[in-house]
PDB file of C-alpha atoms in Angstrom:
ATOM      1  CA  UNK V   1       6.649  23.743 -11.621  1.00 62.00           C
ATOM      2  CA  UNK V   2       8.741  22.117  -8.891  1.00 83.00           C
ATOM      3  CA  UNK V   3       8.698  18.320  -9.024  1.00 96.00           C
ATOM      4  CA  UNK V   4       7.646  16.217  -6.044  1.00 98.00           C
ATOM      5  CA  UNK V   5       9.189  12.911  -4.990  1.00 99.00           C
ATOM      6  CA  UNK V   6       7.448  10.847  -2.307  1.00 99.00           C
ATOM      7  CA  UNK V   7       9.051   8.122  -0.198  1.00 99.00           C
ATOM      8  CA  UNK V   8       7.245   5.054   1.151  1.00 99.00           C
ATOM      9  CA  UNK V   9       9.387   2.337   2.739  1.00 98.00           C
ATOM     10  CA  UNK V  10       9.731  -0.226   5.514  1.00 97.00           C
ATOM     11  CA  UNK V  11      13.046   1.329   6.613  1.00 98.00           C
ATOM     12  CA  UNK V  12      11.781   2.765   9.906  1.00 97.00           C
ATOM     13  CA  UNK V  13      13.084   6.020  11.374  1.00 95.00           C
ATOM     14  CA  UNK V  14      15.930   4.787  13.590  1.00 96.00           C
ATOM     15  CA  UNK V  15      18.493   4.226  10.866  1.00 96.00           C
ATOM     16  CA  UNK V  16      20.129   6.352   8.182  1.00 97.00           C
ATOM     17  CA  UNK V  17      18.405   4.740   5.195  1.00 97.00           C
ATOM     18  CA  UNK V  18      15.752   7.313   4.297  1.00 98.00           C
ATOM     19  CA  UNK V  19      18.188  10.147   5.008  1.00 98.00           C
ATOM     20  CA  UNK V  20      20.757   8.694   2.633  1.00 98.00           C
ATOM     21  CA  UNK V  21      18.139   8.485  -0.114  1.00 98.00           C
ATOM     22  CA  UNK V  22      17.188  12.116   0.399  1.00 99.00           C
ATOM     23  CA  UNK V  23      20.835  13.149   0.242  1.00 99.00           C
ATOM     24  CA  UNK V  24      21.297  11.400  -3.104  1.00 98.00           C
ATOM     25  CA  UNK V  25      18.139  12.964  -4.535  1.00 99.00           C
ATOM     26  CA  UNK V  26      19.031  16.491  -3.426  1.00 98.00           C
ATOM     27  CA  UNK V  27      22.598  16.146  -4.705  1.00 98.00           C
ATOM     28  CA  UNK V  28      21.192  15.570  -8.189  1.00 98.00           C
ATOM     29  CA  UNK V  29      18.227  17.958  -8.024  1.00 98.00           C
ATOM     30  CA  UNK V  30      18.420  20.464  -5.137  1.00 97.00           C
ATOM     31  CA  UNK V  31      15.089  22.014  -6.173  1.00 97.00           C
ATOM     32  CA  UNK V  32      12.926  18.912  -5.812  1.00 98.00           C
ATOM     33  CA  UNK V  33      10.331  18.638  -3.039  1.00 98.00           C
ATOM     34  CA  UNK V  34      10.672  15.404  -1.027  1.00 99.00           C
ATOM     35  CA  UNK V  35       7.652  14.177   0.922  1.00 98.00           C
ATOM     36  CA  UNK V  36       7.705  11.273   3.361  1.00 99.00           C
ATOM     37  CA  UNK V  37       4.532   9.181   3.200  1.00 99.00           C
ATOM     38  CA  UNK V  38       5.622   6.560   5.730  1.00 98.00           C
ATOM     39  CA  UNK V  39       8.695   4.559   6.647  1.00 98.00           C
ATOM     40  CA  UNK V  40       6.718   2.327   8.998  1.00 97.00           C
ATOM     41  CA  UNK V  41       5.444  -0.333   6.599  1.00 96.00           C
ATOM     42  CA  UNK V  42       5.605  -3.718   8.321  1.00 94.00           C
ATOM     43  CA  UNK V  43       9.016  -5.076   7.255  1.00 96.00           C
ATOM     44  CA  UNK V  44       8.789  -7.104   4.034  1.00 96.00           C
ATOM     45  CA  UNK V  45       4.993  -6.673   3.764  1.00 96.00           C
ATOM     46  CA  UNK V  46       4.700  -5.977   0.047  1.00 97.00           C
ATOM     47  CA  UNK V  47       0.890  -6.025   0.046  1.00 96.00           C
ATOM     48  CA  UNK V  48       0.687  -3.388   2.776  1.00 96.00           C
ATOM     49  CA  UNK V  49       2.905  -1.086   0.741  1.00 98.00           C
ATOM     50  CA  UNK V  50       0.827  -1.714  -2.390  1.00 98.00           C
ATOM     51  CA  UNK V  51      -2.407  -0.955  -0.515  1.00 97.00           C
ATOM     52  CA  UNK V  52      -1.052   2.229   1.050  1.00 98.00           C
ATOM     53  CA  UNK V  53       0.199   3.424  -2.346  1.00 98.00           C
ATOM     54  CA  UNK V  54      -3.256   2.794  -3.821  1.00 98.00           C
ATOM     55  CA  UNK V  55      -4.786   5.093  -1.232  1.00 97.00           C
ATOM     56  CA  UNK V  56      -2.554   8.151  -1.517  1.00 98.00           C
ATOM     57  CA  UNK V  57      -0.864   8.547  -4.908  1.00 98.00           C
ATOM     58  CA  UNK V  58      -3.821  10.193  -6.695  1.00 96.00           C
ATOM     59  CA  UNK V  59      -4.001  13.012  -4.132  1.00 98.00           C
ATOM     60  CA  UNK V  60      -0.684  14.322  -5.449  1.00 98.00           C
ATOM     61  CA  UNK V  61      -0.379  16.445  -8.599  1.00 96.00           C
ATOM     62  CA  UNK V  62       0.200  14.648 -11.866  1.00 94.00           C
ATOM     63  CA  UNK V  63       3.908  14.505 -12.542  1.00 96.00           C
ATOM     64  CA  UNK V  64       4.661  13.393  -8.988  1.00 98.00           C
ATOM     65  CA  UNK V  65       7.302  10.671  -8.668  1.00 99.00           C
ATOM     66  CA  UNK V  66       6.585   7.986  -6.066  1.00 99.00           C
ATOM     67  CA  UNK V  67       9.367   5.776  -4.687  1.00 99.00           C
ATOM     68  CA  UNK V  68       7.960   2.706  -2.920  1.00 99.00           C
ATOM     69  CA  UNK V  69      10.419   0.272  -1.370  1.00 98.00           C
ATOM     70  CA  UNK V  70       9.555  -2.917   0.457  1.00 97.00           C
ATOM     71  CA  UNK V  71      12.141  -5.191  -1.017  1.00 95.00           C
ATOM     72  CA  UNK V  72      12.824  -8.578   0.582  1.00 94.00           C
ATOM     73  CA  UNK V  73      14.403  -9.676  -2.714  1.00 91.00           C
ATOM     74  CA  UNK V  74      16.999  -6.889  -2.872  1.00 91.00           C
ATOM     75  CA  UNK V  75      20.254  -8.111  -4.392  1.00 86.00           C
ATOM     76  CA  UNK V  76      18.572 -11.036  -6.130  1.00 92.00           C
ATOM     77  CA  UNK V  77      17.442 -11.344  -9.758  1.00 90.00           C
ATOM     78  CA  UNK V  78      14.320  -9.274  -9.128  1.00 93.00           C
ATOM     79  CA  UNK V  79      14.290  -6.152 -11.289  1.00 97.00           C
ATOM     80  CA  UNK V  80      14.354  -2.529 -10.129  1.00 98.00           C
ATOM     81  CA  UNK V  81      11.707  -0.812 -12.241  1.00 98.00           C
ATOM     82  CA  UNK V  82      10.147   2.513 -13.108  1.00 99.00           C
ATOM     83  CA  UNK V  83       6.452   2.489 -13.979  1.00 99.00           C
ATOM     84  CA  UNK V  84       4.896   5.200 -16.140  1.00 98.00           C
ATOM     85  CA  UNK V  85       1.127   5.429 -15.626  1.00 96.00           C
ATOM     86  CA  UNK V  86      -0.347   8.410 -17.475  1.00 91.00           C
ATOM     87  CA  UNK V  87       1.484  11.331 -15.868  1.00 91.00           C
ATOM     88  CA  UNK V  88       2.420   9.527 -12.654  1.00 96.00           C
ATOM     89  CA  UNK V  89       5.781   7.836 -12.177  1.00 98.00           C
ATOM     90  CA  UNK V  90       6.511   5.022  -9.715  1.00 99.00           C
ATOM     91  CA  UNK V  91       9.840   3.448  -8.799  1.00 99.00           C
ATOM     92  CA  UNK V  92      10.380   0.287  -6.792  1.00 98.00           C
ATOM     93  CA  UNK V  93      11.154  -3.419  -6.981  1.00 98.00           C
ATOM     94  CA  UNK V  94       9.339  -5.643  -9.455  1.00 98.00           C
ATOM     95  CA  UNK V  95       7.717  -7.760  -6.745  1.00 97.00           C
ATOM     96  CA  UNK V  96       4.039  -6.867  -7.071  1.00 98.00           C
ATOM     97  CA  UNK V  97       4.240  -3.613  -5.162  1.00 98.00           C
ATOM     98  CA  UNK V  98       2.552  -1.791  -8.075  1.00 98.00           C
ATOM     99  CA  UNK V  99      -0.270  -4.310  -8.533  1.00 98.00           C
ATOM    100  CA  UNK V 100      -3.052  -1.785  -7.899  1.00 97.00           C
ATOM    101  CA  UNK V 101      -1.412   0.724 -10.251  1.00 98.00           C
ATOM    102  CA  UNK V 102      -1.445  -1.799 -13.095  1.00 97.00           C
ATOM    103  CA  UNK V 103      -5.176  -2.360 -12.616  1.00 94.00           C
ATOM    104  CA  UNK V 104      -6.180   1.298 -12.233  1.00 94.00           C
ATOM    105  CA  UNK V 105      -4.588   2.720 -15.389  1.00 93.00           C
ATOM    106  CA  UNK V 106      -5.297   1.815 -19.006  1.00 88.00           C
ATOM    107  CA  UNK V 107      -1.881   2.911 -20.210  1.00 90.00           C
ATOM    108  CA  UNK V 108       0.957   1.572 -18.064  1.00 96.00           C
ATOM    109  CA  UNK V 109       4.540   0.840 -19.070  1.00 98.00           C
ATOM    110  CA  UNK V 110       7.314  -0.550 -16.881  1.00 98.00           C
ATOM    111  CA  UNK V 111      11.040  -0.232 -17.561  1.00 99.00           C
ATOM    112  CA  UNK V 112      13.981  -1.902 -15.879  1.00 98.00           C
ATOM    113  CA  UNK V 113      16.316   0.610 -14.231  1.00 98.00           C
ATOM    114  CA  UNK V 114      19.662  -0.448 -15.649  1.00 97.00           C
ATOM    115  CA  UNK V 115      21.276   2.528 -17.405  1.00 98.00           C
ATOM    116  CA  UNK V 116      24.483   3.226 -15.415  1.00 96.00           C
ATOM    117  CA  UNK V 117      24.199   6.900 -16.310  1.00 97.00           C
ATOM    118  CA  UNK V 118      21.287   7.283 -13.886  1.00 98.00           C
ATOM    119  CA  UNK V 119      22.348   5.101 -10.931  1.00 97.00           C
ATOM    120  CA  UNK V 120      25.225   5.141  -8.448  1.00 96.00           C
ATOM    121  CA  UNK V 121      28.181   2.765  -8.433  1.00 90.00           C
ATOM    122  CA  UNK V 122      27.138   0.096  -5.932  1.00 78.00           C
ATOM    123  CA  UNK V 123      28.992  -0.252  -2.639  1.00 78.00           C
ATOM    124  CA  UNK V 124      27.110  -3.496  -2.007  1.00 83.00           C
ATOM    125  CA  UNK V 125      23.951  -5.238  -3.159  1.00 88.00           C
ATOM    126  CA  UNK V 126      21.568  -4.478  -0.290  1.00 91.00           C
ATOM    127  CA  UNK V 127      20.636  -0.795  -0.675  1.00 96.00           C
ATOM    128  CA  UNK V 128      18.963  -0.197  -4.011  1.00 96.00           C
ATOM    129  CA  UNK V 129      16.975   2.595  -2.375  1.00 97.00           C
ATOM    130  CA  UNK V 130      20.106   4.733  -2.246  1.00 97.00           C
ATOM    131  CA  UNK V 131      22.020   3.332  -5.205  1.00 97.00           C
ATOM    132  CA  UNK V 132      19.261   2.809  -7.788  1.00 98.00           C
ATOM    133  CA  UNK V 133      15.845   4.253  -6.946  1.00 98.00           C
ATOM    134  CA  UNK V 134      16.919   7.591  -5.426  1.00 99.00           C
ATOM    135  CA  UNK V 135      19.258   8.674  -8.252  1.00 99.00           C
ATOM    136  CA  UNK V 136      16.892   7.397 -10.931  1.00 99.00           C
ATOM    137  CA  UNK V 137      13.999   9.349  -9.405  1.00 99.00           C
ATOM    138  CA  UNK V 138      16.109  12.488  -9.171  1.00 98.00           C
ATOM    139  CA  UNK V 139      17.074  12.271 -12.846  1.00 98.00           C
ATOM    140  CA  UNK V 140      13.425  11.699 -13.773  1.00 98.00           C
ATOM    141  CA  UNK V 141      12.533  14.857 -11.839  1.00 98.00           C
ATOM    142  CA  UNK V 142      14.936  16.748 -14.118  1.00 98.00           C
ATOM    143  CA  UNK V 143      13.057  15.576 -17.197  1.00 97.00           C
ATOM    144  CA  UNK V 144      14.803  12.345 -18.163  1.00 98.00           C
ATOM    145  CA  UNK V 145      12.228  10.087 -19.915  1.00 98.00           C
ATOM    146  CA  UNK V 146      11.375   6.839 -18.137  1.00 98.00           C
ATOM    147  CA  UNK V 147      12.389   4.739 -21.130  1.00 97.00           C
ATOM    148  CA  UNK V 148      15.926   6.166 -20.965  1.00 98.00           C
ATOM    149  CA  UNK V 149      16.475   4.240 -17.739  1.00 98.00           C
ATOM    150  CA  UNK V 150      16.346   0.817 -19.388  1.00 98.00           C
ATOM    151  CA  UNK V 151      14.425  -1.677 -21.487  1.00 98.00           C
ATOM    152  CA  UNK V 152      10.704  -2.319 -21.181  1.00 98.00           C
ATOM    153  CA  UNK V 153       9.461  -4.981 -18.771  1.00 98.00           C
ATOM    154  CA  UNK V 154       6.645  -6.761 -20.599  1.00 94.00           C
ATOM    155  CA  UNK V 155       5.258  -8.852 -17.742  1.00 96.00           C
ATOM    156  CA  UNK V 156       5.800  -7.134 -14.398  1.00 97.00           C
ATOM    157  CA  UNK V 157       5.067  -9.148 -11.264  1.00 97.00           C
ATOM    158  CA  UNK V 158       1.538  -8.845  -9.865  1.00 97.00           C
ATOM    159  CA  UNK V 159       0.198  -9.940  -6.491  1.00 96.00           C
ATOM    160  CA  UNK V 160      -2.776 -12.263  -6.314  1.00 94.00           C
ATOM    161  CA  UNK V 161      -5.468 -10.016  -4.837  1.00 91.00           C
ATOM    162  CA  UNK V 162      -8.289 -11.951  -3.220  1.00 90.00           C
ATOM    163  CA  UNK V 163     -11.706 -10.650  -4.260  1.00 94.00           C
ATOM    164  CA  UNK V 164     -14.874 -10.989  -2.158  1.00 96.00           C
ATOM    165  CA  UNK V 165     -17.245 -13.787  -3.116  1.00 96.00           C
ATOM    166  CA  UNK V 166     -20.936 -13.027  -3.690  1.00 94.00           C
ATOM    167  CA  UNK V 167     -23.357 -15.892  -3.044  1.00 92.00           C
ATOM    168  CA  UNK V 168     -26.941 -14.781  -3.349  1.00 91.00           C
ATOM    169  CA  UNK V 169     -27.577 -12.303  -0.536  1.00 92.00           C
ATOM    170  CA  UNK V 170     -24.267 -13.118   1.162  1.00 95.00           C
ATOM    171  CA  UNK V 171     -20.877 -11.503   0.562  1.00 96.00           C
ATOM    172  CA  UNK V 172     -17.798 -13.254   1.910  1.00 96.00           C
ATOM    173  CA  UNK V 173     -14.656 -11.176   2.278  1.00 96.00           C
ATOM    174  CA  UNK V 174     -11.754 -10.838   4.669  1.00 95.00           C
ATOM    175  CA  UNK V 175      -9.658  -8.300   6.553  1.00 95.00           C
ATOM    176  CA  UNK V 176      -6.798  -7.113   4.341  1.00 95.00           C
ATOM    177  CA  UNK V 177      -5.393  -4.159   6.274  1.00 94.00           C
ATOM    178  CA  UNK V 178      -5.285  -2.915   9.860  1.00 94.00           C
ATOM    179  CA  UNK V 179      -4.571   0.766  10.429  1.00 95.00           C
ATOM    180  CA  UNK V 180      -2.853   2.392  13.408  1.00 94.00           C
ATOM    181  CA  UNK V 181      -6.206   2.971  15.136  1.00 95.00           C
ATOM    182  CA  UNK V 182      -6.995  -0.743  15.098  1.00 95.00           C
ATOM    183  CA  UNK V 183      -9.650  -0.413  12.391  1.00 96.00           C
ATOM    184  CA  UNK V 184     -10.078  -3.586  10.333  1.00 96.00           C
ATOM    185  CA  UNK V 185     -10.307  -2.808   6.617  1.00 96.00           C
ATOM    186  CA  UNK V 186     -11.812  -5.533   4.458  1.00 97.00           C
ATOM    187  CA  UNK V 187     -11.705  -6.275   0.741  1.00 96.00           C
ATOM    188  CA  UNK V 188     -15.451  -5.626   0.384  1.00 97.00           C
ATOM    189  CA  UNK V 189     -16.044  -2.456  -1.685  1.00 96.00           C
ATOM    190  CA  UNK V 190     -18.742   0.073  -0.873  1.00 95.00           C
ATOM    191  CA  UNK V 191     -20.800  -0.658  -3.987  1.00 94.00           C
ATOM    192  CA  UNK V 192     -21.638  -4.159  -2.738  1.00 94.00           C
ATOM    193  CA  UNK V 193     -23.019  -2.950   0.577  1.00 94.00           C
ATOM    194  CA  UNK V 194     -26.502  -1.796   1.539  1.00 92.00           C
ATOM    195  CA  UNK V 195     -27.244   0.472   4.534  1.00 90.00           C
ATOM    196  CA  UNK V 196     -29.123  -2.236   6.463  1.00 92.00           C
ATOM    197  CA  UNK V 197     -26.617  -5.016   5.824  1.00 92.00           C
ATOM    198  CA  UNK V 198     -25.622  -7.281   8.696  1.00 95.00           C
ATOM    199  CA  UNK V 199     -21.915  -7.870   9.209  1.00 96.00           C
ATOM    200  CA  UNK V 200     -20.450 -10.972  10.850  1.00 95.00           C
ATOM    201  CA  UNK V 201     -16.820 -10.988  11.988  1.00 93.00           C
ATOM    202  CA  UNK V 202     -14.900 -12.662  14.804  1.00 87.00           C
ATOM    203  CA  UNK V 203     -18.071 -13.819  16.527  1.00 86.00           C
ATOM    204  CA  UNK V 204     -19.598 -10.333  16.426  1.00 90.00           C
ATOM    205  CA  UNK V 205     -22.816  -9.399  14.621  1.00 94.00           C
ATOM    206  CA  UNK V 206     -23.123  -5.770  13.536  1.00 96.00           C
ATOM    207  CA  UNK V 207     -26.534  -4.556  12.416  1.00 95.00           C
ATOM    208  CA  UNK V 208     -26.459  -1.860   9.747  1.00 95.00           C
ATOM    209  CA  UNK V 209     -23.775   0.407   8.337  1.00 96.00           C
ATOM    210  CA  UNK V 210     -22.846   3.496  10.362  1.00 96.00           C
ATOM    211  CA  UNK V 211     -22.143   6.926   8.907  1.00 95.00           C
ATOM    212  CA  UNK V 212     -19.539   7.990  11.484  1.00 94.00           C
ATOM    213  CA  UNK V 213     -17.529   6.433  14.313  1.00 94.00           C
ATOM    214  CA  UNK V 214     -19.369   8.065  17.226  1.00 92.00           C
ATOM    215  CA  UNK V 215     -22.757   6.918  15.944  1.00 93.00           C
ATOM    216  CA  UNK V 216     -22.716   3.990  18.393  1.00 96.00           C
ATOM    217  CA  UNK V 217     -21.971   4.021  22.146  1.00 96.00           C
ATOM    218  CA  UNK V 218     -18.372   3.995  23.325  1.00 96.00           C
ATOM    219  CA  UNK V 219     -16.800   0.547  23.175  1.00 95.00           C
ATOM    220  CA  UNK V 220     -19.288  -0.943  20.704  1.00 96.00           C
ATOM    221  CA  UNK V 221     -18.498  -2.412  17.293  1.00 96.00           C
ATOM    222  CA  UNK V 222     -19.621  -0.663  14.140  1.00 97.00           C
ATOM    223  CA  UNK V 223     -19.320  -1.212  10.407  1.00 97.00           C
ATOM    224  CA  UNK V 224     -18.605   1.786   8.199  1.00 97.00           C
ATOM    225  CA  UNK V 225     -17.470   2.636   4.695  1.00 97.00           C
ATOM    226  CA  UNK V 226     -13.996   3.968   5.405  1.00 95.00           C
ATOM    227  CA  UNK V 227     -11.909   6.506   3.523  1.00 96.00           C
ATOM    228  CA  UNK V 228     -10.409   3.716   1.375  1.00 96.00           C
ATOM    229  CA  UNK V 229     -13.824   2.918  -0.118  1.00 96.00           C
ATOM    230  CA  UNK V 230     -13.972  -0.494   1.560  1.00 97.00           C
ATOM    231  CA  UNK V 231     -16.005  -1.864   4.457  1.00 97.00           C
ATOM    232  CA  UNK V 232     -14.262  -1.163   7.735  1.00 97.00           C
ATOM    233  CA  UNK V 233     -14.888  -2.724  11.144  1.00 97.00           C
ATOM    234  CA  UNK V 234     -14.272  -0.332  14.020  1.00 97.00           C
ATOM    235  CA  UNK V 235     -14.963   0.188  17.707  1.00 97.00           C
ATOM    236  CA  UNK V 236     -16.252   3.545  18.888  1.00 96.00           C
ATOM    237  CA  UNK V 237     -13.460   5.196  20.917  1.00 96.00           C
ATOM    238  CA  UNK V 238     -11.542   1.928  20.837  1.00 96.00           C
ATOM    239  CA  UNK V 239      -9.653  -0.634  18.777  1.00 95.00           C
ATOM    240  CA  UNK V 240     -11.439  -3.314  16.773  1.00 95.00           C
ATOM    241  CA  UNK V 241      -8.107  -5.119  16.511  1.00 93.00           C
ATOM    242  CA  UNK V 242      -7.795  -5.416  20.290  1.00 91.00           C
ATOM    243  CA  UNK V 243     -11.436  -6.445  20.718  1.00 90.00           C
ATOM    244  CA  UNK V 244     -11.321  -9.135  18.034  1.00 89.00           C
ATOM    245  CA  UNK V 245      -7.957 -10.457  19.238  1.00 85.00           C
ATOM    246  CA  UNK V 246      -9.402 -10.804  22.742  1.00 81.00           C
ATOM    247  CA  UNK V 247     -12.429 -12.707  21.478  1.00 73.00           C
ATOM    248  CA  UNK V 248     -10.371 -15.024  19.322  1.00 72.00           C
ATOM    249  CA  UNK V 249      -7.987 -15.825  22.159  1.00 69.00           C
ATOM    250  CA  UNK V 250     -10.865 -16.440  24.560  1.00 62.00           C
ATOM    251  CA  UNK V 251     -12.335 -19.031  22.204  1.00 56.00           C
ATOM    252  CA  UNK V 252      -8.887 -20.639  21.818  1.00 50.00           C
ATOM    253  CA  UNK V 253      -9.289 -20.645  18.055  1.00 48.00           C
ATOM    254  CA  UNK V 254      -6.472 -22.522  16.341  1.00 46.00           C
ATOM    255  CA  UNK V 255      -7.807 -21.957  12.838  1.00 42.00           C
ATOM    256  CA  UNK V 256      -7.532 -18.189  12.947  1.00 43.00           C
ATOM    257  CA  UNK V 257      -4.168 -17.182  14.348  1.00 49.00           C
ATOM    258  CA  UNK V 258      -4.158 -13.616  13.083  1.00 63.00           C
ATOM    259  CA  UNK V 259      -6.840 -10.972  12.802  1.00 76.00           C
ATOM    260  CA  UNK V 260      -5.613 -10.095   9.327  1.00 78.00           C
ATOM    261  CA  UNK V 261      -7.309 -12.366   6.780  1.00 83.00           C
ATOM    262  CA  UNK V 262     -10.094 -13.448   9.152  1.00 87.00           C
ATOM    263  CA  UNK V 263     -13.408 -13.820   7.311  1.00 89.00           C
ATOM    264  CA  UNK V 264     -15.957 -11.038   7.187  1.00 91.00           C
ATOM    265  CA  UNK V 265     -19.459 -11.954   6.010  1.00 91.00           C
ATOM    266  CA  UNK V 266     -22.198  -9.529   4.985  1.00 90.00           C
ATOM    267  CA  UNK V 267     -25.840 -10.392   4.549  1.00 92.00           C
ATOM    268  CA  UNK V 268     -27.682  -7.791   2.510  1.00 80.00           C
TER     269      UNK V 268
END
C-alpha cells in the first residue's frame, strides 16, 4: 500500500517553503502520496493548528503520516518530535500542537527527531520543515520505526485547553475557532446541549438548536451542532463573525477586543 504524508502549516502559498518540503520527501520516497491539508493557518497560532489536526487526521487511512508545522520556537531549544499514536504518525514541534492527539489515544509515544541519518545537514536554524520533518517523514514512509529517529520524550508539551463550565442549567463556554465562512465554533460539545437550549453570545439570544443553516431566514443568527461536534454560531447566508464584530464595535466594548474567546452561554 502506498503511504500518505499530509502537510499542515502556516507557511502560506506565496513562498517556496511547502514546495521545498515536498521536494525533499519525494527525493527520498518518490512513491509517497503527498496531500496538502492547509498552509493558511494563522501565523504562529499553535492552537488553530492543533484544532484543525483534531478534525481531519482520523479521516485518513491508518498508517498515514501527518506533518504539522506552526513553529514560532524554531531554532530554539524546543524539540522536533515524532508522535506514534496507534497506527498514526505525527511530526512537528514539541509546542503543544499535538495536545488533542495525546488526549484521544490511550497508547501514545513521542520521540525526539535527532538521528542525523534521517535528517538533512542544516543550512540554517529556521527551516526545520525542510531539514528535519520532511526527511524524517519520508524515511518513516519507507518503514523506518519511529523510535529509530531518537530518544523518547517523556513529557511532551501540552496546551491548556479551556473546558466549558456547567452551573446548574447554565453552560458557559467560549469561541475557540472561526472558520473561513465566519462561523463561530465554541468549546461546548454536542452532548451538553439540548434541542430547545437558548444561546447567548455577543448580545444576541438564539432560541433553540437548528438542524441546518437555511432553517432560519437569510441574515438571522442560528446555533447548530457543526461538523466538529461542537456548538457553532452561524448566520444564514452570512457571516456570524462580521455580525458579532459589528455589534461589539457599536457597543464600544473595551473588554472584548476580539470575537475569538468571547463568552457563549447556553441555558438548557
